[in-house]
Short mmCIF file of C-alpha atoms and ligand atoms in Angstrom, two decimals:
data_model
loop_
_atom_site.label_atom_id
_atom_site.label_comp_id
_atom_site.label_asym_id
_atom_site.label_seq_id
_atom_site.Cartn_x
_atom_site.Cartn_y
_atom_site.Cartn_z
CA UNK A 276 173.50 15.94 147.50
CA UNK A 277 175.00 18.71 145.62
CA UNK A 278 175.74 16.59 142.67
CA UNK A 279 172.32 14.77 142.41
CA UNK A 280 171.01 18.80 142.38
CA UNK A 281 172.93 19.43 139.37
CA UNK A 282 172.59 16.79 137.69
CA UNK A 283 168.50 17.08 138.08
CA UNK A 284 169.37 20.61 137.07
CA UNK A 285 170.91 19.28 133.80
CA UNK A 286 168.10 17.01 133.21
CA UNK A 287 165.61 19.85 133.51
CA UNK A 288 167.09 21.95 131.06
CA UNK A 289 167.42 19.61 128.27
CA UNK A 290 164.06 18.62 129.19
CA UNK A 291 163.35 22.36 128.62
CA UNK A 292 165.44 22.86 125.68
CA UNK A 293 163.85 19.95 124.03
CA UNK A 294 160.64 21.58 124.92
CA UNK A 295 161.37 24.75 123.36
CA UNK A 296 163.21 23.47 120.00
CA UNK A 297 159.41 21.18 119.37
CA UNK A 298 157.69 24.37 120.48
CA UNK A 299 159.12 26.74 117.56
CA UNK A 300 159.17 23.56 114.91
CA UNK A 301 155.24 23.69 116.10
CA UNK A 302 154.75 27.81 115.81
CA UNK A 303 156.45 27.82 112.74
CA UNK A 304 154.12 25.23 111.09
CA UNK A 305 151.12 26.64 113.01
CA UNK A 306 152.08 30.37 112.50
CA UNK A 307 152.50 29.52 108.35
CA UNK A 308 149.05 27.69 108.55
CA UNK A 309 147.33 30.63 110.34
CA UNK A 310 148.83 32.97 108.01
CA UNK A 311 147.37 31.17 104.69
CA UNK A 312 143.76 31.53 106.56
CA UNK A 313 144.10 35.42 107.38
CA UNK A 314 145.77 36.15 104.17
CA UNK A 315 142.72 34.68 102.40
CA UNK A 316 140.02 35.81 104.54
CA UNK A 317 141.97 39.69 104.18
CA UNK A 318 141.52 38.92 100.54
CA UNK A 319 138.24 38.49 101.03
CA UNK A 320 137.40 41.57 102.55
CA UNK A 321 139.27 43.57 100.11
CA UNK A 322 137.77 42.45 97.13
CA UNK A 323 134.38 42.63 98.88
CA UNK A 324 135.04 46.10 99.67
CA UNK A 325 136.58 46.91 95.86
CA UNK A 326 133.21 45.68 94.52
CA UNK A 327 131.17 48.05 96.81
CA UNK A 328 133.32 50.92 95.15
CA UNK A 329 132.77 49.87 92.12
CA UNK A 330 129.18 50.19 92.68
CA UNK A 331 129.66 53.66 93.52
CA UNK A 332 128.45 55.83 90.90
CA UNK A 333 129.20 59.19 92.61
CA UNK A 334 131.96 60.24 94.65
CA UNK A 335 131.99 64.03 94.79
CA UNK A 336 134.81 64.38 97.64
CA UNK A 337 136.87 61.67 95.86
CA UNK A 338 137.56 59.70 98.71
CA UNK A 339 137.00 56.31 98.16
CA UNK A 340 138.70 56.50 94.86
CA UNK A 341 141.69 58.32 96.13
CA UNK A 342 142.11 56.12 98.84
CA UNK A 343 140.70 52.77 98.64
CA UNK A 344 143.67 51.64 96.34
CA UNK A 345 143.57 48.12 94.37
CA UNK A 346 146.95 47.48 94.35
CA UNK A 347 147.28 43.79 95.99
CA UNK A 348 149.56 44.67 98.57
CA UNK A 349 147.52 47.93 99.95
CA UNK A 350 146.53 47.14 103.53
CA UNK A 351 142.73 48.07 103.89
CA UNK A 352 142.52 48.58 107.68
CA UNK A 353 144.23 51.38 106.79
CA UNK A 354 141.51 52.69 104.47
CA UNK A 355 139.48 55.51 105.18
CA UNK A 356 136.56 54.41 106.50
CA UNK A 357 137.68 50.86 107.56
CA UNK A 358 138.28 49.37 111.20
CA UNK A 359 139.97 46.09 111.67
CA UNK A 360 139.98 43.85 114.67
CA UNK A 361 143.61 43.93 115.95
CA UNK A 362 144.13 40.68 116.25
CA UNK A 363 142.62 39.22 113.06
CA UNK A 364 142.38 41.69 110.88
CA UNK A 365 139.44 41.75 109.68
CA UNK A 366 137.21 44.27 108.66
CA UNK A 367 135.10 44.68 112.22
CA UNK A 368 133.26 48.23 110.87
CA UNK A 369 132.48 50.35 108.34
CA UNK A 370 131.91 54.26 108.84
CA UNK A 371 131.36 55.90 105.47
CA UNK A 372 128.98 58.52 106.97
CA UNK A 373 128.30 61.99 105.19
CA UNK A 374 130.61 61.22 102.34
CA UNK A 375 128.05 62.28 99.64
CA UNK A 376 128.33 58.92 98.23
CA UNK A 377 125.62 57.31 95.43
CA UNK A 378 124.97 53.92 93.76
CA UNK A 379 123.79 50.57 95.11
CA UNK A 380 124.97 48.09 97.87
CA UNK A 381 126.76 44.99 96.21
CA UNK A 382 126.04 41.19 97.52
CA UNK A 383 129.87 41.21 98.15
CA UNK A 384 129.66 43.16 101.61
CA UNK A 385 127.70 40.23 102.79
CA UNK A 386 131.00 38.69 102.81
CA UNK A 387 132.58 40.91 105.69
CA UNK A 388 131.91 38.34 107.77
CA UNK A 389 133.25 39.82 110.89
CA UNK A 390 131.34 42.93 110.38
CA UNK A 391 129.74 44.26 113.40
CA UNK A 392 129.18 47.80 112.60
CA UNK A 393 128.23 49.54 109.15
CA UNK A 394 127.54 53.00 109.04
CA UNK A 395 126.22 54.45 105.70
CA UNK A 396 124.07 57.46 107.29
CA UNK A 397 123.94 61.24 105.22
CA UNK A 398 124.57 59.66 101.92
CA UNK A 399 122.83 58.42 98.41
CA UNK A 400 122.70 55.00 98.93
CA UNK A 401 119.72 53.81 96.69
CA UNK A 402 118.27 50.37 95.20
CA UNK A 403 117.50 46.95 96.48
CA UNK A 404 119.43 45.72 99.53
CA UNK A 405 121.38 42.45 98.74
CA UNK A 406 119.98 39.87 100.80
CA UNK A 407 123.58 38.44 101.46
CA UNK A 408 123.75 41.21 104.24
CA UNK A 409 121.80 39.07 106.12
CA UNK A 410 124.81 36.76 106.16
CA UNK A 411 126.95 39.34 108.66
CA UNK A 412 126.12 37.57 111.67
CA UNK A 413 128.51 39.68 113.74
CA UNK A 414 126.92 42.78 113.45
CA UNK A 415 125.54 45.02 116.43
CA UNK A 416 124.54 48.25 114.58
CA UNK A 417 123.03 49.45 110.91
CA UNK A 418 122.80 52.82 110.17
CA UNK A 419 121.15 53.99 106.59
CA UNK A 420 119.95 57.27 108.25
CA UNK A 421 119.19 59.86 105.49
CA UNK A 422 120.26 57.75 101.92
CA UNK A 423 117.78 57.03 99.06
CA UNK A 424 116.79 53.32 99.80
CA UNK A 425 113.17 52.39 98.57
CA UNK A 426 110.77 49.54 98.92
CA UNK A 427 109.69 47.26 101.80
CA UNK A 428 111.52 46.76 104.81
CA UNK A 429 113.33 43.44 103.63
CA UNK A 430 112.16 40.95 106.37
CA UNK A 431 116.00 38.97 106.54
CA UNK A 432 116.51 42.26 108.73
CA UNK A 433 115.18 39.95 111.37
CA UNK A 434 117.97 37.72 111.23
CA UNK A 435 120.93 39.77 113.34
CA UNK A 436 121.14 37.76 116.68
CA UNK A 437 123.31 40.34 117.84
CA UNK A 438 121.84 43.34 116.79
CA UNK A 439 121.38 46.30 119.09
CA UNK A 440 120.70 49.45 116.86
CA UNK A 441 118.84 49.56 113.65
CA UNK A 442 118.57 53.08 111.96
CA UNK A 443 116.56 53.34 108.80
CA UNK A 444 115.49 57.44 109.51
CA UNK A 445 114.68 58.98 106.06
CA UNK A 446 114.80 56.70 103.82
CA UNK A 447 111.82 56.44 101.06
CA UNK A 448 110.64 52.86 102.54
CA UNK A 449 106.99 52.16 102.18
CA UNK A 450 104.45 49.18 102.51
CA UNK A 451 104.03 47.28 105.63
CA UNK A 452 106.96 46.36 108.60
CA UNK A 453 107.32 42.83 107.97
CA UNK A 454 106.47 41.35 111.70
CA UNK A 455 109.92 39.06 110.83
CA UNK A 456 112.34 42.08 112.12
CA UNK A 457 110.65 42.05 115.54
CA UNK A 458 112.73 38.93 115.82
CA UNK A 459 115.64 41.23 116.80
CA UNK A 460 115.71 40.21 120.27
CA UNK A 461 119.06 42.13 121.48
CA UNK A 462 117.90 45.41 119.59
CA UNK A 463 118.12 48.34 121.97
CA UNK A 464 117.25 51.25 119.47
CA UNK A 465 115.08 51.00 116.49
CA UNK A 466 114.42 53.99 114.37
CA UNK A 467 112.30 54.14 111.04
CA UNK A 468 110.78 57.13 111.24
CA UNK A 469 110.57 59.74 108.28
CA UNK A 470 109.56 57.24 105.41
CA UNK A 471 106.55 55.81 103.48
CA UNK A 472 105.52 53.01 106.43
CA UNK A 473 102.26 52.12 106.36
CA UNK A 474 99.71 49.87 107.61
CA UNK A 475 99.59 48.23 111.08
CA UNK A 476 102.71 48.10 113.41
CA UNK A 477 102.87 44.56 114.24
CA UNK A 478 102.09 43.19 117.48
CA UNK A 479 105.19 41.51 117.51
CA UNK A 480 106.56 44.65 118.57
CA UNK A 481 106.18 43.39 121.52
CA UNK A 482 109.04 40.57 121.31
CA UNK A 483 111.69 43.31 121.54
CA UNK A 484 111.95 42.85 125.47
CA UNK A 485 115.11 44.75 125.17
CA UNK A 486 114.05 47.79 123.22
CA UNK A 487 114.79 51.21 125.18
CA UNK A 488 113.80 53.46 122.15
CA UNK A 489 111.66 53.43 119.32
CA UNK A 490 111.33 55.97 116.65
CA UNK A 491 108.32 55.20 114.15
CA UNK A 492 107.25 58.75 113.54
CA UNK A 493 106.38 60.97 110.19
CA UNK A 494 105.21 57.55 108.79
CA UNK A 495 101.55 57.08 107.75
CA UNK A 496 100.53 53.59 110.22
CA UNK A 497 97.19 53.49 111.41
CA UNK A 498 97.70 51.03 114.20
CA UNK A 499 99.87 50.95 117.15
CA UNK A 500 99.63 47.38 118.58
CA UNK A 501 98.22 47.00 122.40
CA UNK A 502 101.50 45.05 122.82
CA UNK A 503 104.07 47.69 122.57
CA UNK A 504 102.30 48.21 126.41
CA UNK A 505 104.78 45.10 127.37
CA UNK A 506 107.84 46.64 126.61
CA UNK A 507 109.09 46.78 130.48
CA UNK A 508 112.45 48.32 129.48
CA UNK A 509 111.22 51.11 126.71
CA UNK A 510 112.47 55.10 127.85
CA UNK A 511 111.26 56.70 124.48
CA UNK A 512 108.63 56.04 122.10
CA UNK A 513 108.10 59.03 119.02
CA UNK A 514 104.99 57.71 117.35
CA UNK A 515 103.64 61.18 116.25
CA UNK A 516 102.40 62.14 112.90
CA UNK A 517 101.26 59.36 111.53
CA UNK A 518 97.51 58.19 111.07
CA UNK A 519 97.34 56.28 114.25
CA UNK A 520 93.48 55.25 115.09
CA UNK A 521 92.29 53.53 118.28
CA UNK A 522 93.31 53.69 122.32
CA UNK A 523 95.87 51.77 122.01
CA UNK A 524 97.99 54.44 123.68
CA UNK A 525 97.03 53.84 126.99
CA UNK A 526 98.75 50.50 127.84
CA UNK A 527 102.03 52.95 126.62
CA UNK A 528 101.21 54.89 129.45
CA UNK A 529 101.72 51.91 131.68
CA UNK A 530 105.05 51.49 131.30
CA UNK A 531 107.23 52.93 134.48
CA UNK A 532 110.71 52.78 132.50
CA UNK A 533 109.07 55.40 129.91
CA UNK A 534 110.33 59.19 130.34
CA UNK A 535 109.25 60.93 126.76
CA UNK A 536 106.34 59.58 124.45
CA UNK A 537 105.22 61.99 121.73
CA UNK A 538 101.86 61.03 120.17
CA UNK A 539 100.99 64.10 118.22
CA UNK A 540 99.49 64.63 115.22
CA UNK A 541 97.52 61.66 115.26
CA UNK A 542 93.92 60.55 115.62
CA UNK A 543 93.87 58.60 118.78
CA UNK A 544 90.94 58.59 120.55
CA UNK A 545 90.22 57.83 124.56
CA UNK A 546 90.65 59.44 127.43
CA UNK A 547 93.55 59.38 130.51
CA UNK A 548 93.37 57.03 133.13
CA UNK A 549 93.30 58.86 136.44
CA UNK A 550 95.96 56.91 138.03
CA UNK A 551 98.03 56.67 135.29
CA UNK A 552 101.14 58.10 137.18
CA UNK A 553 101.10 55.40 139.54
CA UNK A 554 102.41 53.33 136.51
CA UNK A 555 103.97 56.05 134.28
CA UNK A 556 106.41 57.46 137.24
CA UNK A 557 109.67 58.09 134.59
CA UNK A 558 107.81 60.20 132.41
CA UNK A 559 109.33 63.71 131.76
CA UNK A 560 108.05 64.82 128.06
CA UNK A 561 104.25 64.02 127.56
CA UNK A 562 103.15 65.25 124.16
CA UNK A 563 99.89 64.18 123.06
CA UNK A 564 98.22 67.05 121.04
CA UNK A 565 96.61 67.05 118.11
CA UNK A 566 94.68 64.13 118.60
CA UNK A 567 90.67 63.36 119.61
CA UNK A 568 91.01 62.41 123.53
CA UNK A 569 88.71 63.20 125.59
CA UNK A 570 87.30 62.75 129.23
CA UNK A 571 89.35 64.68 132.05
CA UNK A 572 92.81 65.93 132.34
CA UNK A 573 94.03 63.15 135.32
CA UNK A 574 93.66 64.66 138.74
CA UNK A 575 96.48 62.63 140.33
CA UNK A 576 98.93 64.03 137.18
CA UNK A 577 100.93 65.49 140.21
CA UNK A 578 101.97 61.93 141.00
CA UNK A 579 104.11 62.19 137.92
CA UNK A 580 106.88 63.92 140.09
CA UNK A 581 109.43 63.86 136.87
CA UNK A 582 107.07 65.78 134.41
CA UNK A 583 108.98 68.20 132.83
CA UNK A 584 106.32 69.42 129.57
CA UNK A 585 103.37 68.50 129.20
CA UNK A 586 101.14 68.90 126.03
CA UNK A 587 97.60 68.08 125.75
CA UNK A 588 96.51 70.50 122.50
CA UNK A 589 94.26 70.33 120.76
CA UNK A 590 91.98 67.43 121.66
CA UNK A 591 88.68 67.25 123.60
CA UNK A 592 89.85 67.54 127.05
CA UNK A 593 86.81 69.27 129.12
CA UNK A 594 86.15 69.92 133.01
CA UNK A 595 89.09 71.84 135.03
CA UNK A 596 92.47 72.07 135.45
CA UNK A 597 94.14 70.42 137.98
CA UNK A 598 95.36 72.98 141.02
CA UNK A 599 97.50 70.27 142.25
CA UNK A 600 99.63 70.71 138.65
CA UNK A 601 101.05 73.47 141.03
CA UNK A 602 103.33 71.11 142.72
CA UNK A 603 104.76 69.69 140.18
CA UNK A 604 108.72 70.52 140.96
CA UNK A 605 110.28 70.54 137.18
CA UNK A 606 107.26 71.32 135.13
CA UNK A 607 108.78 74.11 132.86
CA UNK A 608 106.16 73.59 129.70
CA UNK A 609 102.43 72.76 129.59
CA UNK A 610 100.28 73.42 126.73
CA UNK A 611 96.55 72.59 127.28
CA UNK A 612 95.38 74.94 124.41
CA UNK A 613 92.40 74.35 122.02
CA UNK A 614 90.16 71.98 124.41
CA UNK A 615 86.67 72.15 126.14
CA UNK A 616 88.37 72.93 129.41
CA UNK A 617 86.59 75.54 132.34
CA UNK A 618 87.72 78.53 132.34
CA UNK A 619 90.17 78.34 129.56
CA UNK A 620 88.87 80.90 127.79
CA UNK A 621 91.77 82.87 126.54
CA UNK A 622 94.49 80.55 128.37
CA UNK A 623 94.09 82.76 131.09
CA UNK A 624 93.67 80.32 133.77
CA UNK A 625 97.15 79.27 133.43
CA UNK A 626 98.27 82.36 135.37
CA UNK A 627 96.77 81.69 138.83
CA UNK A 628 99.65 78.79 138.83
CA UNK A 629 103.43 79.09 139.85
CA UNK A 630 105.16 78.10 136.34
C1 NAG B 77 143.93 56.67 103.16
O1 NAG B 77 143.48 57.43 104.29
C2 NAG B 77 144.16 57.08 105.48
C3 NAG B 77 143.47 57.80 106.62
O2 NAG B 77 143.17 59.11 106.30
C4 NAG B 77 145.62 57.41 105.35
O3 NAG B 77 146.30 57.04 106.53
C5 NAG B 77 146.19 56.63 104.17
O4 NAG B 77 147.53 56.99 103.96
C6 NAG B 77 145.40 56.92 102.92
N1 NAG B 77 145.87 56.06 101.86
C7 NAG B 77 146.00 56.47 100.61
C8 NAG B 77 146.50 55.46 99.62
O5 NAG B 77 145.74 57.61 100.27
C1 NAG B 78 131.81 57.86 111.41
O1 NAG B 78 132.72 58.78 110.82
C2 NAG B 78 132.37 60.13 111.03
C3 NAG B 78 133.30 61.00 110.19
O2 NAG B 78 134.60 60.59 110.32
C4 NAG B 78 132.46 60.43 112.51
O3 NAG B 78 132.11 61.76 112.76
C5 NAG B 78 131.49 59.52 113.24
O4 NAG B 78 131.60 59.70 114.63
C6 NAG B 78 131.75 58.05 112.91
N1 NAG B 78 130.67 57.25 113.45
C7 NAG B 78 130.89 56.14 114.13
C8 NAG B 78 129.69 55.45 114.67
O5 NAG B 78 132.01 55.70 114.34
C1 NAG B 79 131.68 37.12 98.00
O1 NAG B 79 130.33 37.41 97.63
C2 NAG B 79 130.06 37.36 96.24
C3 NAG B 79 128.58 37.74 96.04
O2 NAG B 79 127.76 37.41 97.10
C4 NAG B 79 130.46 36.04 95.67
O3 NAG B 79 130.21 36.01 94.28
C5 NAG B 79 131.90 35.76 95.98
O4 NAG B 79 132.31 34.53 95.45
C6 NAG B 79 132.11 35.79 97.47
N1 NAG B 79 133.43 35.35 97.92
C7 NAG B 79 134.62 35.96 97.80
C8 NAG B 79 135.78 35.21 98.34
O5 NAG B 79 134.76 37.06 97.32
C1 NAG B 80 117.68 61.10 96.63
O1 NAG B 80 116.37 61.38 97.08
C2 NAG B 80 116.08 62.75 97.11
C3 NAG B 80 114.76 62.93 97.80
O2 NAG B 80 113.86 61.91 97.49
C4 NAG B 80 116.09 63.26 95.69
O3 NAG B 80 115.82 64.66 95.68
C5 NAG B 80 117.47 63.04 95.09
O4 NAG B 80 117.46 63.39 93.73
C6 NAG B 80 117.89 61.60 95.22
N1 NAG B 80 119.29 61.55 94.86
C7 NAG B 80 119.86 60.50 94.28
C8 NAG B 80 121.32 60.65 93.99
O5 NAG B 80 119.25 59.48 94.02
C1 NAG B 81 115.15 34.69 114.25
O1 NAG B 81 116.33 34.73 115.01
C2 NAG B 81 116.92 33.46 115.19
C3 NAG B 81 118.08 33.65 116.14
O2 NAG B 81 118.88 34.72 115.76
C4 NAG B 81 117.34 32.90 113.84
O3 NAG B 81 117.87 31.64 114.00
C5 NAG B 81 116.11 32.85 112.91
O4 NAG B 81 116.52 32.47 111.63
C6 NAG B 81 115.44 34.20 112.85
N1 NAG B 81 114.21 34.10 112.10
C7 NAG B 81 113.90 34.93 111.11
C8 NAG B 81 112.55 34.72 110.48
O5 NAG B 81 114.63 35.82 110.75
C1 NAG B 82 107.43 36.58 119.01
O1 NAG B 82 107.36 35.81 120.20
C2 NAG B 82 106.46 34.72 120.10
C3 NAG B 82 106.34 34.09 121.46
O2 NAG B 82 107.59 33.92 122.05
C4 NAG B 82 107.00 33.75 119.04
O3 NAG B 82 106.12 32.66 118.90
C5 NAG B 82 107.11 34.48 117.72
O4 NAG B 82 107.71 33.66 116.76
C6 NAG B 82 107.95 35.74 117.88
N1 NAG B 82 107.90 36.48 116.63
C7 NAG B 82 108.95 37.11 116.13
C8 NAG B 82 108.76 37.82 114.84
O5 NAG B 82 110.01 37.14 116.71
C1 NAG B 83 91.79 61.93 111.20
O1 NAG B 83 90.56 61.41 110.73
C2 NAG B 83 89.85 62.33 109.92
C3 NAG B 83 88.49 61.74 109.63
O2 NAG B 83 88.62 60.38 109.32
C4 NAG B 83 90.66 62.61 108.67
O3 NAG B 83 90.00 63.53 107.85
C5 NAG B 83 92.03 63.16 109.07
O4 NAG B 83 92.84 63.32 107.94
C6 NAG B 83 92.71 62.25 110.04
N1 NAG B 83 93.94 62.88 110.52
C7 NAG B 83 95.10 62.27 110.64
C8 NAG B 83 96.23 63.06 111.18
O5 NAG B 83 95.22 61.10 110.32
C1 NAG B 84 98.60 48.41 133.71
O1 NAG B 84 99.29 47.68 134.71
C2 NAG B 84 98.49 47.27 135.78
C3 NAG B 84 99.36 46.65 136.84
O2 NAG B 84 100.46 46.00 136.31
C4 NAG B 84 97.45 46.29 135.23
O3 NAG B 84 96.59 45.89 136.26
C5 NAG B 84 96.61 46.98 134.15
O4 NAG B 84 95.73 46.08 133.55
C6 NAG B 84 97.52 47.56 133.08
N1 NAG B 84 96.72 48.35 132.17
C7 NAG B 84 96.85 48.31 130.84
C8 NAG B 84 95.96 49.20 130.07
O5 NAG B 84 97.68 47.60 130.30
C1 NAG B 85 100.49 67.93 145.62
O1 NAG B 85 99.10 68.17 145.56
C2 NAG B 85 98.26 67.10 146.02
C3 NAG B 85 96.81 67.46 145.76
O2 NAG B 85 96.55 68.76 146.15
C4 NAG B 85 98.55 66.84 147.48
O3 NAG B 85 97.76 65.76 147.93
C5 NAG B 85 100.00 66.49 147.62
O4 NAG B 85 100.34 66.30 148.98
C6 NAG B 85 100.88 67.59 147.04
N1 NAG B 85 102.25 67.14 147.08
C7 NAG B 85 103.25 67.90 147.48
C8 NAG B 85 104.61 67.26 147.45
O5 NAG B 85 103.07 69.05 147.83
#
């Protein structure tokens, strides 16, 4: 009994040690083969990321050239500016935000092909962008907020399955949004306001069924598509000045995930649908001034029980004022200046109510 024990003890660990002696022959060969693959895919980035700064022409802080060195052996996730995954190190983002950098985007960073995020906002950044980007089919968020880029949108923007936020805030784009980038469909946050857009907004808009904010303001488009009224998960929409025509504003105010929409300083045209709050029960910031609506100021605007401000301007709002605005808990701001309504002579109506 005792013997048989031992001697299936024996046989175990041999069995074991056997085991273990193929196992390291194995890492060894697998651990060398790995290595080969990282060591050139880490050449890869580096070279990609030498040839962006070499494209830099300006460098006021000297940072990249103090610290992104070329020496062969330098390890770049330790670069300023660089994050690595830790497991494959690879370049996974790129932050070189507010570093006063010029000169144009190389093809080569359209080999960081583990990329998810690259940050270039508060810079110089100016030219064409390198279709290769469209290769990084990692990433999750592009940010060119405030640099120098020109031209169309490029349409291969459409091509991030993954993407979630897309910031192209003051830039000098112009021409029309190609309808290809509405093909985004995990983008969250789109911003492209502040540049030279013009033309229609594209109805395909309305493919983004993720989209919780859109920013498409200081532009100069003249349409806003009846579809962006399907966008069931949308909180924010900034649409003002621009040279927005038509009603299509009122299937935005359908949309019961919305709290702030900002219309101003266009030249819609229609009037409010008196139950709008039954839909539009989120909203807090309503700013629609500056536009050419008309008809009555929605009696049943106390139903919006989240309304915080409240601007109606300078449109051609006539009849009364609502008494029942007076229950509105967290109204702090309303603005209903410059319209046809009773008694509104000198704004003086406004101070028979609780605000
Ligand atoms: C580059 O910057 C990083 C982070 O600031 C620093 O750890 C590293 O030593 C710098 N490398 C060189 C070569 O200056
Ligand atoms: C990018 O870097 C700047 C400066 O170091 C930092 O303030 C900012 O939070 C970073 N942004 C992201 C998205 O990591
Ligand atoms: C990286 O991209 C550039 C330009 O797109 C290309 O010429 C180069 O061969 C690519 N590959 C490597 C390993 O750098
Ligand atoms: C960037 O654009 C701004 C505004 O259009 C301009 O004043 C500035 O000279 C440009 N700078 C560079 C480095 O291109
Ligand atoms: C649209 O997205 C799909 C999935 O990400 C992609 O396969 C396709 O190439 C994209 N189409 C365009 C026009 O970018
Ligand atoms: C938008 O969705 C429609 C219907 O699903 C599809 O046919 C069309 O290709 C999509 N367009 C874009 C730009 O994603
Ligand atoms: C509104 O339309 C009028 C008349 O067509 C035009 O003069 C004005 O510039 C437009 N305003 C805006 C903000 O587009
Ligand atoms: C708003 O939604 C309601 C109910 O879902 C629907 O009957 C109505 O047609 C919609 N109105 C607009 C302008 O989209
Ligand atoms: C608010 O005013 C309306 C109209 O006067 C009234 O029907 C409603 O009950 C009021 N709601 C509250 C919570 O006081």
């Amino acid at each position: 009994m005792e013997k048989s024990r031992f001697l299936l003890f024996r046989m175990l660990s041999m069995i074991r040690c056997l085991c273990y002696i193929y196992m390291m022959i194995m890492a060894n060969y697998l651990t060398a083969g790995a290595l080969a693959i990282a060591h050139t895919n880490f050449s890869t980035d580096q070279s990609a990321l030498l040839a962006l700064k070499a494209h830099i022409t300006s460098d006021p802080q000297n940072i990249l050239t103090a610290n992104w060195s070329s020496a062969s052996n330098s390890d770049i996730c330790n670069w300023v500016g660089v994050t690595c995954g830790a497991r494959h190190h690879r370049v996974t983002a790129l932050n070189l935000s507010s570093m006063g950098l010029a000169g144009v985007i190389p093809p080569h960073l359209g080999n960081l092909s583990f990329l998810i995020k690259l940050h270039l906002k508060n810079n110089f950044f100016n030219g064409p962008l390198p279709q290769e980007l469209s290769r990084l089919r990692r990433l999750k968020a592009i940010n060119f907020q405030y640099n120098n880029f020109t031209g169309t949108i490029p349409s291969w923007f459409g091509s991030f399955p993954k993407l979630q936020t897309f910031i192209l805030w003051g830039n000098g784009f112009s021409g029309f949004i190609p309808a290809a980038i509405f093909n985004l469909s995990a983008l969250e946050k789109i911003d492209l306001s502040n540049n030279q857009l013009s033309g229609s907004i594209p109805r395909e808009i309305g493919n983004l069924t993720m989209v919780k904010v859109i920013y498409l303001d200081d532009n100069k488009f003249e349409e806003l598509p009846n579809e962006i009224g399907s966008l069931g998960q949308l909180e924010v929409l900034f649409v003002q000045d621009n040279a927005l025509k038509g009603s299509a504003f009122v299937p935005v105010l359908n949309i019961s995930s919305l709290t702030t929409f900002t219309l101003y300083g266009n030249n819609m045209s229609g009037s409010l649908p008196d139950n709008m709050c039954e839909h539009l029960s989120s909203i807090r910031r309503l700013y629609l001034d500056q536009n050419q609506l008309d008809g009555m100021i929605p009696s049943k605007l106390w139903q919006c029980k989240e309304l915080r401000e409240i601007s109606l301007a300078s449109n051609n709002f006539r009849g009364s004022i609502p008494k029942s605005l007076g229950n509105l808990t967290y109204l702090s701001k309303i603005i209903l200046s410059d319209n046809n309504l009773e008694g509104n002579k000198r704004g003086s109506i406004l101070q028979s109510f609780r605000f």
